[in-house]
N, CA and C atoms as an extended XYZ file, in Angstrom:
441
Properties=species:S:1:pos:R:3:atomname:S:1:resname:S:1:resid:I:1 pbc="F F F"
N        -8.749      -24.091        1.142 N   UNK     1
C        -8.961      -23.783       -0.258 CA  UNK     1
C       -10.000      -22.667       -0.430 C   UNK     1
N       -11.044      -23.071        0.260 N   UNK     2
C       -11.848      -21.330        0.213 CA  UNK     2
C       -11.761      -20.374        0.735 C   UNK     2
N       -10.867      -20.490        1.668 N   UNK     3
C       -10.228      -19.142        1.762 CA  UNK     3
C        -9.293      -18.792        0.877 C   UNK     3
N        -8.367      -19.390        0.296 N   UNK     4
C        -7.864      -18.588       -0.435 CA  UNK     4
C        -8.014      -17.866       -1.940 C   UNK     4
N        -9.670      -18.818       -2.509 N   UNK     5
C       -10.690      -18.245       -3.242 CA  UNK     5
C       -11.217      -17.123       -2.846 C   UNK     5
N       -11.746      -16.715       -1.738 N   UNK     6
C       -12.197      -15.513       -0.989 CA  UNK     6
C       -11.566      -14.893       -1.011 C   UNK     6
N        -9.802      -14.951       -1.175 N   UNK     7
C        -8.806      -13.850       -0.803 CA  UNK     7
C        -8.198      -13.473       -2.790 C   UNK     7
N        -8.212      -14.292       -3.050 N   UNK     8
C        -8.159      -13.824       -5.084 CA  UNK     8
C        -9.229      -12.779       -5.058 C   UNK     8
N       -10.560      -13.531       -4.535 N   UNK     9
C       -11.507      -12.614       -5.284 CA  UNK     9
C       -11.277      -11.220       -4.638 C   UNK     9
N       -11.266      -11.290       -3.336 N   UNK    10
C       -11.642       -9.935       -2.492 CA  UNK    10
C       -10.316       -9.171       -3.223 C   UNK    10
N        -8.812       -9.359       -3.626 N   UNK    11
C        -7.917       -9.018       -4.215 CA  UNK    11
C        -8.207       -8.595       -5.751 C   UNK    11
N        -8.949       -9.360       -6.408 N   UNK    12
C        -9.390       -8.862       -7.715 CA  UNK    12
C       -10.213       -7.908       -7.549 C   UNK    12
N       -11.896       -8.214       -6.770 N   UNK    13
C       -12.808       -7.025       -6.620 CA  UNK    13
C       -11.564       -5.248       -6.252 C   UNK    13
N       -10.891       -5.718       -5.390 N   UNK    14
C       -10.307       -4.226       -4.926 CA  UNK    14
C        -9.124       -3.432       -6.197 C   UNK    14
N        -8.724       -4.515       -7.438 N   UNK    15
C        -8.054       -4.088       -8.362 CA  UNK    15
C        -9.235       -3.110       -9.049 C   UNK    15
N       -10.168       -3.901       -9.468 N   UNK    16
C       -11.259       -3.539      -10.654 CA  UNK    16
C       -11.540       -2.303       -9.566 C   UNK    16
N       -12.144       -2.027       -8.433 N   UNK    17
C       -12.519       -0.769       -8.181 CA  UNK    17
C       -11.697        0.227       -8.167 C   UNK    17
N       -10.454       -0.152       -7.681 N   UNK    18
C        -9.804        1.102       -8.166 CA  UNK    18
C        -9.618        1.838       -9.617 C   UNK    18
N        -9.882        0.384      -10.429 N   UNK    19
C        -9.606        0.987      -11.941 CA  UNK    19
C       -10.895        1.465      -12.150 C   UNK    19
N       -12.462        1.546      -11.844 N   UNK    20
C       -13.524        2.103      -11.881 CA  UNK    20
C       -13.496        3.668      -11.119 C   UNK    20
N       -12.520        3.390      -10.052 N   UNK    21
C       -12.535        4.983       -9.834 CA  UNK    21
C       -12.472        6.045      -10.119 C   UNK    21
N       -11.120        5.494      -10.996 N   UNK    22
C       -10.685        6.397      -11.538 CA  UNK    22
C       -10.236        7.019      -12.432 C   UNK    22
N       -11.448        6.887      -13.616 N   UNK    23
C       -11.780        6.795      -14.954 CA  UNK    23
C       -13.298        6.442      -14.919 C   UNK    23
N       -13.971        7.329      -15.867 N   UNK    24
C       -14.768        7.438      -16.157 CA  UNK    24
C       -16.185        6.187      -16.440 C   UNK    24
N       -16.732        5.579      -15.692 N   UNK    25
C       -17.528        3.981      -15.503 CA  UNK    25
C       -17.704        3.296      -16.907 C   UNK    25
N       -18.296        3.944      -17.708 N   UNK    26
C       -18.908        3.491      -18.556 CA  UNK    26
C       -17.945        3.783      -19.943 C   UNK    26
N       -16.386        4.217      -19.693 N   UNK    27
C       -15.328        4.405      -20.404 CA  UNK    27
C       -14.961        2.846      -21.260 C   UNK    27
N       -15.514        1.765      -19.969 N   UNK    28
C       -14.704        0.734      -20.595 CA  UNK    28
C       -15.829       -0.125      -19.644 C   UNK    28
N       -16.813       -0.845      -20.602 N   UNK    29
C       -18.090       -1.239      -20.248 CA  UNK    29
C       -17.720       -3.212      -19.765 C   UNK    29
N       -16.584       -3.310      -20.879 N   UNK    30
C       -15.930       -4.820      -19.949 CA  UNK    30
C       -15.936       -5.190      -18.808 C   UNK    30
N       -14.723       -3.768      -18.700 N   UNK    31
C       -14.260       -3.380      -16.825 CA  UNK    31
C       -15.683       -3.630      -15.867 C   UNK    31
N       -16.727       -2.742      -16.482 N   UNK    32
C       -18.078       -2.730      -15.608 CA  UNK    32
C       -18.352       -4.156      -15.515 C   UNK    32
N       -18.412       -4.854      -16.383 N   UNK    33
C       -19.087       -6.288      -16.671 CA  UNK    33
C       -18.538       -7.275      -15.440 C   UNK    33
N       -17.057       -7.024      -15.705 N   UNK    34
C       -16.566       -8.003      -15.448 CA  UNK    34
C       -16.345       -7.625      -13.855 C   UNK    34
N       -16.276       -6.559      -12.904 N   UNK    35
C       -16.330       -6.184      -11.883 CA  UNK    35
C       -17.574       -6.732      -11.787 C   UNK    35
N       -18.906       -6.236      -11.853 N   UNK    36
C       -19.890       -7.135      -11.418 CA  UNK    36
C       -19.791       -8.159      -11.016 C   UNK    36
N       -19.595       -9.025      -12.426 N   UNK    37
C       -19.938      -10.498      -12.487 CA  UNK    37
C       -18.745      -10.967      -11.436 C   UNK    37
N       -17.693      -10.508      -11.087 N   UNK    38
C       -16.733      -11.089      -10.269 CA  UNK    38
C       -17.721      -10.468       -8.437 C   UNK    38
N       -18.193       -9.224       -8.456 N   UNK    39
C       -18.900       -8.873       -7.060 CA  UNK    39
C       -20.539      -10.009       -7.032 C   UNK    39
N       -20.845      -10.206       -8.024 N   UNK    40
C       -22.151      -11.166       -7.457 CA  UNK    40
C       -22.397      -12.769       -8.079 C   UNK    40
N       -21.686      -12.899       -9.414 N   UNK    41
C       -22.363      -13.799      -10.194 CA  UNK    41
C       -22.027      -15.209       -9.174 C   UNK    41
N       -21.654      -15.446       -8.282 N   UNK    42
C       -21.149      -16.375       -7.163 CA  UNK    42
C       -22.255      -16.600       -6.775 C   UNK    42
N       -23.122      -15.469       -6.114 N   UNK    43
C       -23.736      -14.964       -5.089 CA  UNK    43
C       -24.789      -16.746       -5.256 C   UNK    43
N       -25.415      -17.428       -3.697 N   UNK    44
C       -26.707      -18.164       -4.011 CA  UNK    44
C       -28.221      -17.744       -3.590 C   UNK    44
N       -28.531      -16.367       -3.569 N   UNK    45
C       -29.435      -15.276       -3.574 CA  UNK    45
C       -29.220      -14.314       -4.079 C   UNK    45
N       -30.614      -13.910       -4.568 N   UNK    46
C       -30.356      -12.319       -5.215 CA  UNK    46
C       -29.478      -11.473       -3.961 C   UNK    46
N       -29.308      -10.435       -4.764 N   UNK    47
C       -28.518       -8.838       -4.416 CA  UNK    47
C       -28.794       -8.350       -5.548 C   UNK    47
N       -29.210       -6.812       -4.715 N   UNK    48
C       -29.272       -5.364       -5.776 CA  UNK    48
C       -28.310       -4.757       -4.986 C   UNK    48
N       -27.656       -4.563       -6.040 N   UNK    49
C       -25.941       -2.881       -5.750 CA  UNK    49
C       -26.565       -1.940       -6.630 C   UNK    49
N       -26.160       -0.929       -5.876 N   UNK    50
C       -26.087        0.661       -6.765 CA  UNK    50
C       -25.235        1.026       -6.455 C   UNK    50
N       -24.760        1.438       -8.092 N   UNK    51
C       -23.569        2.351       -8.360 CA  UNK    51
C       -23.432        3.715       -8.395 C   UNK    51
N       -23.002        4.571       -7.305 N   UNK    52
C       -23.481        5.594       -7.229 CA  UNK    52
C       -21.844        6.650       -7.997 C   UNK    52
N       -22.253        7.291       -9.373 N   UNK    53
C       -21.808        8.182       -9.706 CA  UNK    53
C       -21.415        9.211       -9.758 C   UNK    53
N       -20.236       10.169       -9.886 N   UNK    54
C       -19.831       11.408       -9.813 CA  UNK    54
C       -20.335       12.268      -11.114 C   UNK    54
N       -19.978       13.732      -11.131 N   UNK    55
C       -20.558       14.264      -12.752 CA  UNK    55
C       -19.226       13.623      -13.331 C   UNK    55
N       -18.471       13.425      -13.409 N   UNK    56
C       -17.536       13.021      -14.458 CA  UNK    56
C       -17.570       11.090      -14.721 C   UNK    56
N       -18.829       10.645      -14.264 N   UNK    57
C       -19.075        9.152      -14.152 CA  UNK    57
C       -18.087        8.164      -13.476 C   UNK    57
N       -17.495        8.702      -12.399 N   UNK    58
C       -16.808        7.911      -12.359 CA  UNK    58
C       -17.158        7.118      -10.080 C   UNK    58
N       -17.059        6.376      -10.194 N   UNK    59
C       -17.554        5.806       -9.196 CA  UNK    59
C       -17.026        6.327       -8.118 C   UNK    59
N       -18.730        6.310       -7.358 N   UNK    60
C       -18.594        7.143       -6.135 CA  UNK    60
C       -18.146        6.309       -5.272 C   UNK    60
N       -19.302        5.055       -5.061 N   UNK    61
C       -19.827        4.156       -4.177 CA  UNK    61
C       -20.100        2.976       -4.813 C   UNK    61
N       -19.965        2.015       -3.951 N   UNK    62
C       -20.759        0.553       -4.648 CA  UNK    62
C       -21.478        0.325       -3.482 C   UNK    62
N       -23.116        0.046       -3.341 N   UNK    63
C       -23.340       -0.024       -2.179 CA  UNK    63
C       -24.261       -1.439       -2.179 C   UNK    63
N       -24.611       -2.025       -1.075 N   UNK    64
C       -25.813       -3.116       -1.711 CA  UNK    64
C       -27.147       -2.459       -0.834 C   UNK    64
N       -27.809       -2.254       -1.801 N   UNK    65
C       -29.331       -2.159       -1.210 CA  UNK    65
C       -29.927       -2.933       -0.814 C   UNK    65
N       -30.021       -4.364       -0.867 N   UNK    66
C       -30.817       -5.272       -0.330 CA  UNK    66
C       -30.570       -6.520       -0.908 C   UNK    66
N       -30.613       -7.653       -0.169 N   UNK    67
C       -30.628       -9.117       -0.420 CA  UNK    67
C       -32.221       -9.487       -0.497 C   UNK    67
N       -32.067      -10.867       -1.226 N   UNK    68
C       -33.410      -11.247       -1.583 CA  UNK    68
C       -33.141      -12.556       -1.315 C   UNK    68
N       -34.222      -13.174       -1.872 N   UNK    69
C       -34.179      -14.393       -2.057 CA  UNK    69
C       -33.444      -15.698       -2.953 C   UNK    69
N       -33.671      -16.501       -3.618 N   UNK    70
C       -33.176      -16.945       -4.706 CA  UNK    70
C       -33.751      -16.408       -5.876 C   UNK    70
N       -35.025      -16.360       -5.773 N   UNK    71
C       -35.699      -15.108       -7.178 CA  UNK    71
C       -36.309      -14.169       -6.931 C   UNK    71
N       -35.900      -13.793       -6.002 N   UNK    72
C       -36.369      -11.994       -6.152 CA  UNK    72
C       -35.596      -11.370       -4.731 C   UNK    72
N       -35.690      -10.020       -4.398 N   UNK    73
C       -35.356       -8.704       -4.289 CA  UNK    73
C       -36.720       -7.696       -3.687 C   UNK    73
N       -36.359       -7.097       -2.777 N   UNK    74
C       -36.692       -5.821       -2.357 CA  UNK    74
C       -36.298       -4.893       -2.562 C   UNK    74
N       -36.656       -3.269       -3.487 N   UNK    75
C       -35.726       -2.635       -3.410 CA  UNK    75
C       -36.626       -1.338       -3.161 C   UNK    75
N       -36.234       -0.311       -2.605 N   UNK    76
C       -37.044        0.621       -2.498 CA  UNK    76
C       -36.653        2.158       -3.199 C   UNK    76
N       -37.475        2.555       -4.522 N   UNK    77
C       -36.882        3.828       -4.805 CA  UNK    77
C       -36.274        5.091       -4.173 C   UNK    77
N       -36.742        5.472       -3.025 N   UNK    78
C       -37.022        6.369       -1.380 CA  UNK    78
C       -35.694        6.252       -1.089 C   UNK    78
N       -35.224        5.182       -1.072 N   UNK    79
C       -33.924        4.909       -0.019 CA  UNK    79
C       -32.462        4.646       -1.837 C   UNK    79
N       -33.048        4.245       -2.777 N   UNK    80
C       -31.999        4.757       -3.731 CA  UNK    80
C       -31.982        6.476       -3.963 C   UNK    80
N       -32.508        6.873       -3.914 N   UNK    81
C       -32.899        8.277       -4.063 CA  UNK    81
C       -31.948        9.029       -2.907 C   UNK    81
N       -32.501        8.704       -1.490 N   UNK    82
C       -32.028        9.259       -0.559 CA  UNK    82
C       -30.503        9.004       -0.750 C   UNK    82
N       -29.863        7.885       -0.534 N   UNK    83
C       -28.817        7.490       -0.808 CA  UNK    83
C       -27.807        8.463       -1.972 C   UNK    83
N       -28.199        8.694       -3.007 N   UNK    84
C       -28.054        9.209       -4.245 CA  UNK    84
C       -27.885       11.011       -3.901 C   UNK    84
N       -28.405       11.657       -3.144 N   UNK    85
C       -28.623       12.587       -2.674 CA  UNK    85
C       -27.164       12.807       -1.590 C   UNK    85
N       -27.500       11.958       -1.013 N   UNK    86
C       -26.604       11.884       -0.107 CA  UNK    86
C       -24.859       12.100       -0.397 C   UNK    86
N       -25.041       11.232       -1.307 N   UNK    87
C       -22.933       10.988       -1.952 CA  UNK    87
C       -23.217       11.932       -2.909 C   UNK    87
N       -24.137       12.796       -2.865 N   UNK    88
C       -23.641       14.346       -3.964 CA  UNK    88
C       -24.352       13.653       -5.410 C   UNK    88
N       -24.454       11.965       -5.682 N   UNK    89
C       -24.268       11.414       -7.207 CA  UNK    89
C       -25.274       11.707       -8.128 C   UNK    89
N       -24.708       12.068       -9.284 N   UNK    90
C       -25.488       12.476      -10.488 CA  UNK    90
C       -26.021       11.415      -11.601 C   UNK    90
N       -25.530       10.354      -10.929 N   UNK    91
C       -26.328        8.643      -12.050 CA  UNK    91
C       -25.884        7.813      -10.925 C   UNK    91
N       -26.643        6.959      -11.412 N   UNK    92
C       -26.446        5.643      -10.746 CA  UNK    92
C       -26.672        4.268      -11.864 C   UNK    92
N       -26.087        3.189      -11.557 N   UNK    93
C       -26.230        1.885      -12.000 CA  UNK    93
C       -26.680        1.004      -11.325 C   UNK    93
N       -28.060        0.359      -11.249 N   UNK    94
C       -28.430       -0.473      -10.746 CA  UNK    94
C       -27.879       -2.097      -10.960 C   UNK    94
N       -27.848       -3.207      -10.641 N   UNK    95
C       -27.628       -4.260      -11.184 CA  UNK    95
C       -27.477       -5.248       -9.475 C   UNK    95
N       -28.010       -6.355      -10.159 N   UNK    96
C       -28.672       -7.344       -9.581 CA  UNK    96
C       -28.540       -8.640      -10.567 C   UNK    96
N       -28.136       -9.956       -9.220 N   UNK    97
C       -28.139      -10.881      -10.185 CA  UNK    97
C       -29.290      -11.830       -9.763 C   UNK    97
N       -29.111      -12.873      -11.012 N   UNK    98
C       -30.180      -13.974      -10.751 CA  UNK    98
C       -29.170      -15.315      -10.640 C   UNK    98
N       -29.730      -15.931       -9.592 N   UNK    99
C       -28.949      -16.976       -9.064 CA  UNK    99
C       -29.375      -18.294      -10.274 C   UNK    99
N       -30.803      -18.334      -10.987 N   UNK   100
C       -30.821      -19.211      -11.431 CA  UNK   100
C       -30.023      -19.278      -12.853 C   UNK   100
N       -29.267      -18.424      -12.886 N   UNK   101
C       -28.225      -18.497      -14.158 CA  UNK   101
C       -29.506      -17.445      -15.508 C   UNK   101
N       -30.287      -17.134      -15.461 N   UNK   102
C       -31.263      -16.595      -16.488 CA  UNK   102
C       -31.064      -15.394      -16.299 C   UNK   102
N       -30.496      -14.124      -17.281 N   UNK   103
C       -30.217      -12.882      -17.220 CA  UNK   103
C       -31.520      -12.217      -17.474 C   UNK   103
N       -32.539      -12.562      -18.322 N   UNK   104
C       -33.524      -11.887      -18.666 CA  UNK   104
C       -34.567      -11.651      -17.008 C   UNK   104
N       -34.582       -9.980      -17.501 N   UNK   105
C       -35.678       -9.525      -16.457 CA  UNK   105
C       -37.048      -10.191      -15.978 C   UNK   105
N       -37.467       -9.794      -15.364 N   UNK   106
C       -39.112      -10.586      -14.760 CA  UNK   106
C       -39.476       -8.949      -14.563 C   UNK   106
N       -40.747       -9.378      -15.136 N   UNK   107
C       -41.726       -8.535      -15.025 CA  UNK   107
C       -41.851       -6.963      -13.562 C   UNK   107
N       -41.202       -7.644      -12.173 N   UNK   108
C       -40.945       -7.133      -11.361 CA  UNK   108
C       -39.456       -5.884      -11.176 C   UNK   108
N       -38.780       -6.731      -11.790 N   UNK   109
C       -37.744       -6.408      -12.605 CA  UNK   109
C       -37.730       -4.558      -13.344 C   UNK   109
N       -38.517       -4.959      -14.150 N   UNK   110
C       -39.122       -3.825      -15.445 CA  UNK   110
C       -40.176       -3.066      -14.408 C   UNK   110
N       -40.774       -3.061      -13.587 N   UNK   111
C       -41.684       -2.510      -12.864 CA  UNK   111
C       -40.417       -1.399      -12.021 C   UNK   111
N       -39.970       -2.300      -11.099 N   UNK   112
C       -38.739       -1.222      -10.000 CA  UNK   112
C       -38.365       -0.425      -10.624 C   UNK   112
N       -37.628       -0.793      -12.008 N   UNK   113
C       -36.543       -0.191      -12.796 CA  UNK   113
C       -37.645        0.877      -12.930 C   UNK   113
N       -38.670        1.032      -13.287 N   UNK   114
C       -39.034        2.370      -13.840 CA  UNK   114
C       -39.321        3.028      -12.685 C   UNK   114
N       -39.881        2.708      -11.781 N   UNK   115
C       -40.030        3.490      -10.087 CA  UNK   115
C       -39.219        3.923      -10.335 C   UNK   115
N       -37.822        3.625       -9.879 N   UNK   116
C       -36.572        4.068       -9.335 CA  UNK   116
C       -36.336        5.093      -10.801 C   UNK   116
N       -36.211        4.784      -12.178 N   UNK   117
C       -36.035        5.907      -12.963 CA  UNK   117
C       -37.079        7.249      -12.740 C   UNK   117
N       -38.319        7.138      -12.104 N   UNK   118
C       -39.407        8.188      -12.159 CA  UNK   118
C       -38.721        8.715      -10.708 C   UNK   118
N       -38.760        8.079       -9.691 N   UNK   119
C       -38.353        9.053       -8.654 CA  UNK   119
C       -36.650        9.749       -8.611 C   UNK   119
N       -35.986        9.232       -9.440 N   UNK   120
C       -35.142        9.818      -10.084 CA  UNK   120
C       -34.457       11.164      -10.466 C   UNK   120
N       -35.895       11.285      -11.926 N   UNK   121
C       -36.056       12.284      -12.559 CA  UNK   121
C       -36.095       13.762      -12.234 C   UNK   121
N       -36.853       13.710      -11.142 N   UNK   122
C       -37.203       15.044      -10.662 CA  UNK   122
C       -36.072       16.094       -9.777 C   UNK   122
N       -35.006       14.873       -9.113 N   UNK   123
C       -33.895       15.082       -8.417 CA  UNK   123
C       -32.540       15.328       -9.430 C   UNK   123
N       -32.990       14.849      -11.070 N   UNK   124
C       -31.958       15.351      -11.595 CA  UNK   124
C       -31.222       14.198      -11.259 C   UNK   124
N       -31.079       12.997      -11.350 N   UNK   125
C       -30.277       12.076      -10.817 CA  UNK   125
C       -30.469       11.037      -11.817 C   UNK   125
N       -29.787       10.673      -13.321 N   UNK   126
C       -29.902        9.777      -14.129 CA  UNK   126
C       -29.629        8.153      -13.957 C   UNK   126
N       -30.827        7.554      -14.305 N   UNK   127
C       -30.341        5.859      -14.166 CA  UNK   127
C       -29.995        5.561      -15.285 C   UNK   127
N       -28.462        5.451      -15.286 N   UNK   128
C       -27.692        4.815      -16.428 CA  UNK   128
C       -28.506        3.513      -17.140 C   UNK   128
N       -28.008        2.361      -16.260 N   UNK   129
C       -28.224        1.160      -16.295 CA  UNK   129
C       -28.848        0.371      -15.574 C   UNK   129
N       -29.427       -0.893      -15.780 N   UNK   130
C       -30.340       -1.955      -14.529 CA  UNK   130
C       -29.432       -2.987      -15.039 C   UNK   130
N       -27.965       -4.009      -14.167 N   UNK   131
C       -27.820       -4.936      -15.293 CA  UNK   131
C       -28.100       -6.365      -14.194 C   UNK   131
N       -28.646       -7.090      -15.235 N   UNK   132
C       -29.047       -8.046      -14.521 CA  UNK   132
C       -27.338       -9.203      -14.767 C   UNK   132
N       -27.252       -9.840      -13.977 N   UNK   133
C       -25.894      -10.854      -13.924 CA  UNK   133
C       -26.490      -12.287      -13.744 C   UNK   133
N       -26.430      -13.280      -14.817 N   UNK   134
C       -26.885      -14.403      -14.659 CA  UNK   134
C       -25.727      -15.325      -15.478 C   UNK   134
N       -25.685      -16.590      -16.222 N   UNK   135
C       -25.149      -16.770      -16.944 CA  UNK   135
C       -24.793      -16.475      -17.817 C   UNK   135
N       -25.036      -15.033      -18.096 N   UNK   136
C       -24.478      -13.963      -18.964 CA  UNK   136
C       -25.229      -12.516      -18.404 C   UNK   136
N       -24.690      -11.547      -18.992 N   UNK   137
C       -24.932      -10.374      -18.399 CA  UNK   137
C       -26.656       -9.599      -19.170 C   UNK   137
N       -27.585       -8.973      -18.408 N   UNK   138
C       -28.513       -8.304      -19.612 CA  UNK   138
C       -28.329       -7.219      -18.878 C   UNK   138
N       -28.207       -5.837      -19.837 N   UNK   139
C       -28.044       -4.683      -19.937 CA  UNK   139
C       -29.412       -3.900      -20.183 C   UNK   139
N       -30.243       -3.539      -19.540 N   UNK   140
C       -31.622       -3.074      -19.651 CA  UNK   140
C       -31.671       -1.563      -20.744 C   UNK   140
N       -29.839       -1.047      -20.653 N   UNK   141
C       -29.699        0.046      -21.314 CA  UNK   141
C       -29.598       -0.504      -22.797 C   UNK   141
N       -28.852       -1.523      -23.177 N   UNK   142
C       -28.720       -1.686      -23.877 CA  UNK   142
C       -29.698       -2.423      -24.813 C   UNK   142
N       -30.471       -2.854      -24.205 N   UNK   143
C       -31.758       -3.449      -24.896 CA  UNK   143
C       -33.351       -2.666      -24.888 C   UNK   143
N       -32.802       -1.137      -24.585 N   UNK   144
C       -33.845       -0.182      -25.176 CA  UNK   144
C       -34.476        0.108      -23.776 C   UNK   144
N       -34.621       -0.619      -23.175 N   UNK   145
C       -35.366       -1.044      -22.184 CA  UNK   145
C       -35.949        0.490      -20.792 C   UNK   145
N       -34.432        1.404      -21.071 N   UNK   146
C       -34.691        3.047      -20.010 CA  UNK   146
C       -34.859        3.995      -21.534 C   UNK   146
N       -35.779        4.814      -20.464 N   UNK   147
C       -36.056        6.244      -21.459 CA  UNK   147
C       -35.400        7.048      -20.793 C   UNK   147
């Protein structure tokens, strides 16, 4: 039986990326949602993915930067940056879930997110989004949260 849960999902994840490919990411913000929440909201430890973008937004890469714990994450701006540089990408989407079902950020949270937007900046490399995936989704863009 869990394998053939593993084999829906890994079959769904590979539908949704192709439809992220190829069309524009943030064209159809569901699609984003719901690709996530199907790549981590399972997960029983954190993970941070970055979404690494083309100029026409449309997905380069999905990569995972780092596993954590059950509440928290390592992530290092240096190595999103480098990374980002690397696949040519002109934005990226951060997002990370919380295993304890609570979407709202932690303080640590709001700290990275702005690292990673400041070392960013200078490379010309926009952070779309930070979305956190818990028992519902929080959108850091959408709650004011990036300058």
């Amino acid at each position: 039986m869990a394998e053939r849960i593993s084999a829906a999902r890994a079959a769904h994840v590979c539908a949704l990326t192709a439809r992220l490919s190829t069309a524009p990411i943030l064209a159809d913000s569901r699609l984003l949602q719901d690709y996530l929440r199907t790549r981590m909201a399972h997960l029983g430890r954190e993970e941070v993915r970055a979404l690494y973008l083309d100029n026409g937004a449309r997905l380069v890469a999905d990569e995972v930067c780092c596993h954590g714990t059950v509440d928290e994450s390592a992530i290092f701006p240096r190595e999103v940056a480098r990374r980002a540089l690397e696949l040519d990408a002109t934005a990226i989407i951060l997002a990370h879930n919380h295993p304890s079902g609570d979407p709202r950020p932690s303080s640590a949270d709001l700290r990275v997110t702005h690292h990673i937007q400041r070392a960013l900046g200078p490379l010309n490399i926009r952070l779309i989004d930070h979305i956190i995936i818990g028992g519902r989704n929080f959108s850091m863009r959408d709650a004011g949260m990036l300058h």
